[in-house]
PDB file of C-alpha atoms in Angstrom:
ATOM      1  CA  MET A   1      18.161  -4.116   1.704  1.00  0.00           C
ATOM      2  CA  SER A   2      16.778  -0.581   1.746  1.00  0.00           C
ATOM      3  CA  PRO A   3      13.345   0.363   2.909  1.00  0.00           C
ATOM      4  CA  ALA A   4      12.479   1.647  -0.515  1.00  0.00           C
ATOM      5  CA  ARG A   5      13.062  -1.704  -2.052  1.00  0.00           C
ATOM      6  CA  ILE A   6      10.642  -3.319   0.502  1.00  0.00           C
ATOM      7  CA  VAL A   7       8.003  -0.900  -0.012  1.00  0.00           C
ATOM      8  CA  ALA A   8       8.385  -1.080  -3.912  1.00  0.00           C
ATOM      9  CA  GLY A   9       8.215  -4.869  -3.702  1.00  0.00           C
ATOM     10  CA  ILE A  10       4.992  -4.816  -1.445  1.00  0.00           C
ATOM     11  CA  LEU A  11       3.342  -2.186  -3.755  1.00  0.00           C
ATOM     12  CA  GLY A  12       4.172  -4.192  -6.752  1.00  0.00           C
ATOM     13  CA  VAL A  13       2.829  -7.465  -5.362  1.00  0.00           C
ATOM     14  CA  ILE A  14      -0.397  -5.796  -4.178  1.00  0.00           C
ATOM     15  CA  LEU A  15      -0.992  -4.284  -7.590  1.00  0.00           C
ATOM     16  CA  LEU A  16      -0.258  -7.527  -9.312  1.00  0.00           C
ATOM     17  CA  VAL A  17      -2.660  -9.480  -7.140  1.00  0.00           C
ATOM     18  CA  MET A  18      -5.403  -6.659  -7.544  1.00  0.00           C
ATOM     19  CA  GLY A  19      -4.937  -6.739 -11.223  1.00  0.00           C
ATOM     20  CA  GLY A  20      -4.968 -10.552 -11.597  1.00  0.00           C
ATOM     21  CA  VAL A  21      -8.143 -10.768  -9.349  1.00  0.00           C
ATOM     22  CA  ALA A  22      -9.733  -8.088 -11.501  1.00  0.00           C
ATOM     23  CA  LEU A  23      -9.012  -9.749 -14.666  1.00  0.00           C
ATOM     24  CA  ALA A  24     -10.168 -13.102 -13.351  1.00  0.00           C
ATOM     25  CA  ARG A  25     -13.473 -11.718 -12.302  1.00  0.00           C
ATOM     26  CA  THR A  26     -14.066  -9.783 -15.414  1.00  0.00           C
ATOM     27  CA  GLY A  27     -12.397 -11.716 -18.074  1.00  0.00           C
ATOM     28  CA  LEU A  28     -10.807 -10.244 -21.247  1.00  0.00           C
ATOM     29  CA  SER A  29     -13.846 -10.560 -23.514  1.00  0.00           C
ATOM     30  CA  SER A  30     -14.428  -6.636 -23.087  1.00  0.00           C
ATOM     31  CA  LEU A  31     -11.794  -4.419 -21.704  1.00  0.00           C
ATOM     32  CA  THR A  32     -14.437  -1.782 -20.544  1.00  0.00           C
ATOM     33  CA  GLY A  33     -17.618  -3.647 -20.109  1.00  0.00           C
ATOM     34  CA  GLU A  34     -18.000  -5.582 -16.851  1.00  0.00           C
ATOM     35  CA  THR A  35     -16.799  -4.313 -13.512  1.00  0.00           C
ATOM     36  CA  ALA A  36     -15.677  -6.228 -10.363  1.00  0.00           C
ATOM     37  CA  THR A  37     -14.810  -4.936  -6.964  1.00  0.00           C
ATOM     38  CA  VAL A  38     -11.305  -5.825  -5.732  1.00  0.00           C
ATOM     39  CA  LEU A  39     -10.207  -4.634  -2.190  1.00  0.00           C
ATOM     40  CA  GLY A  40     -12.992  -1.884  -2.290  1.00  0.00           C
ATOM     41  CA  PHE A  41     -12.024  -0.565  -5.771  1.00  0.00           C
ATOM     42  CA  GLU A  42     -14.185  -1.046  -8.955  1.00  0.00           C
ATOM     43  CA  HIS A  43     -12.168  -2.456 -11.749  1.00  0.00           C
ATOM     44  CA  THR A  44     -12.681  -3.137 -15.465  1.00  0.00           C
ATOM     45  CA  ALA A  45     -10.438  -5.370 -17.355  1.00  0.00           C
ATOM     46  CA  LEU A  46      -8.558  -2.420 -18.524  1.00  0.00           C
ATOM     47  CA  MET A  47      -7.730  -1.089 -15.087  1.00  0.00           C
ATOM     48  CA  GLY A  48      -6.859  -4.612 -14.082  1.00  0.00           C
ATOM     49  CA  LEU A  49      -4.149  -4.567 -16.975  1.00  0.00           C
ATOM     50  CA  ILE A  50      -2.979  -0.971 -15.726  1.00  0.00           C
ATOM     51  CA  ASP A  51      -2.644  -2.519 -12.297  1.00  0.00           C
ATOM     52  CA  ILE A  52      -0.440  -5.425 -13.547  1.00  0.00           C
ATOM     53  CA  VAL A  53       1.681  -3.026 -15.568  1.00  0.00           C
ATOM     54  CA  ALA A  54       2.240  -0.820 -12.570  1.00  0.00           C
ATOM     55  CA  GLY A  55       2.842  -3.667 -10.201  1.00  0.00           C
ATOM     56  CA  LEU A  56       5.501  -5.023 -12.669  1.00  0.00           C
ATOM     57  CA  LEU A  57       7.040  -1.512 -12.723  1.00  0.00           C
ATOM     58  CA  PHE A  58       7.365  -1.463  -9.043  1.00  0.00           C
ATOM     59  CA  LEU A  59       8.839  -4.893  -8.814  1.00  0.00           C
ATOM     60  CA  VAL A  60      11.405  -4.122 -11.605  1.00  0.00           C
ATOM     61  CA  ALA A  61      12.222  -0.840  -9.470  1.00  0.00           C
ATOM     62  CA  ALA A  62      12.500  -3.018  -6.338  1.00  0.00           C
ATOM     63  CA  ALA A  63      15.115  -5.354  -8.092  1.00  0.00           C
ATOM     64  CA  ALA A  64      17.059  -2.417  -9.414  1.00  0.00           C
ATOM     65  CA  VAL A  65      20.213  -1.087  -7.805  1.00  0.00           C
ATOM     66  CA  ALA A  66      19.075   2.580  -8.316  1.00  0.00           C
ATOM     67  CA  VAL A  67      15.717   2.169  -6.811  1.00  0.00           C
ATOM     68  CA  ARG A  68      15.262   5.634  -5.801  1.00  0.00           C
ATOM     69  CA  GLY A  69      15.258   7.431  -9.015  1.00  0.00           C
ATOM     70  CA  GLN A  70      13.088   4.715 -10.605  1.00  0.00           C
ATOM     71  CA  LEU A  71      10.426   5.061  -7.767  1.00  0.00           C
ATOM     72  CA  ILE A  72      10.381   8.754  -8.227  1.00  0.00           C
ATOM     73  CA  GLY A  73       9.654   8.392 -11.794  1.00  0.00           C
ATOM     74  CA  ILE A  74       6.856   5.880 -11.269  1.00  0.00           C
ATOM     75  CA  SER A  75       5.480   7.878  -8.278  1.00  0.00           C
ATOM     76  CA  LEU A  76       5.257  10.994 -10.550  1.00  0.00           C
ATOM     77  CA  LEU A  77       3.464   9.059 -13.200  1.00  0.00           C
ATOM     78  CA  THR A  78       1.066   7.432 -10.662  1.00  0.00           C
ATOM     79  CA  ALA A  79       0.351  11.034  -8.988  1.00  0.00           C
ATOM     80  CA  ALA A  80      -0.332  12.544 -12.480  1.00  0.00           C
ATOM     81  CA  PHE A  81      -2.833   9.729 -13.326  1.00  0.00           C
ATOM     82  CA  GLY A  82      -4.585  10.028  -9.903  1.00  0.00           C
ATOM     83  CA  ALA A  83      -4.582  13.925 -10.271  1.00  0.00           C
ATOM     84  CA  VAL A  84      -6.507  13.489 -13.732  1.00  0.00           C
ATOM     85  CA  MET A  85      -8.884  10.914 -12.119  1.00  0.00           C
ATOM     86  CA  MET A  86      -9.490  13.258  -9.156  1.00  0.00           C
ATOM     87  CA  ILE A  87     -10.071  16.449 -11.281  1.00  0.00           C
ATOM     88  CA  GLU A  88     -12.213  14.989 -14.031  1.00  0.00           C
ATOM     89  CA  PRO A  89     -13.665  11.790 -12.399  1.00  0.00           C
ATOM     90  CA  GLY A  90     -16.158  11.166 -15.164  1.00  0.00           C
ATOM     91  CA  ALA A  91     -13.459  11.302 -18.135  1.00  0.00           C
ATOM     92  CA  MET A  92     -12.391   7.684 -17.702  1.00  0.00           C
ATOM     93  CA  SER A  93     -14.795   6.245 -15.190  1.00  0.00           C
ATOM     94  CA  ASP A  94     -16.638   4.121 -17.715  1.00  0.00           C
ATOM     95  CA  ALA A  95     -13.398   2.645 -19.164  1.00  0.00           C
ATOM     96  CA  LEU A  96     -11.591   2.063 -15.813  1.00  0.00           C
ATOM     97  CA  GLY A  97     -14.478   1.385 -13.696  1.00  0.00           C
ATOM     98  CA  GLY A  98     -14.061   4.110 -11.194  1.00  0.00           C
ATOM     99  CA  GLY A  99     -17.812   4.883 -10.901  1.00  0.00           C
ATOM    100  CA  SER A 100     -19.026   8.280  -9.773  1.00  0.00           C
TER     101      SER A 100
END
């Protein structure tokens, strides 16, 4: 069991829980309407779904034999998403619940 697998598994579980709680609090009637705060982060239902997909990707990477390559790919996608949100915070804040 490598440390990368453990970290990927922990991240996957945290993201799945955050996404599930966000969806439970906001519901699926409107993906970008209501917001809920989960672990200090504002979420819409759309952001909750993104969290769930990212969590599943991390869990799949944790279960894979070649965990390192998959984690690098997922991390690059996550960093690119975060960079867009930091550079242009108003671009998707209404849809994802970031709030500025």
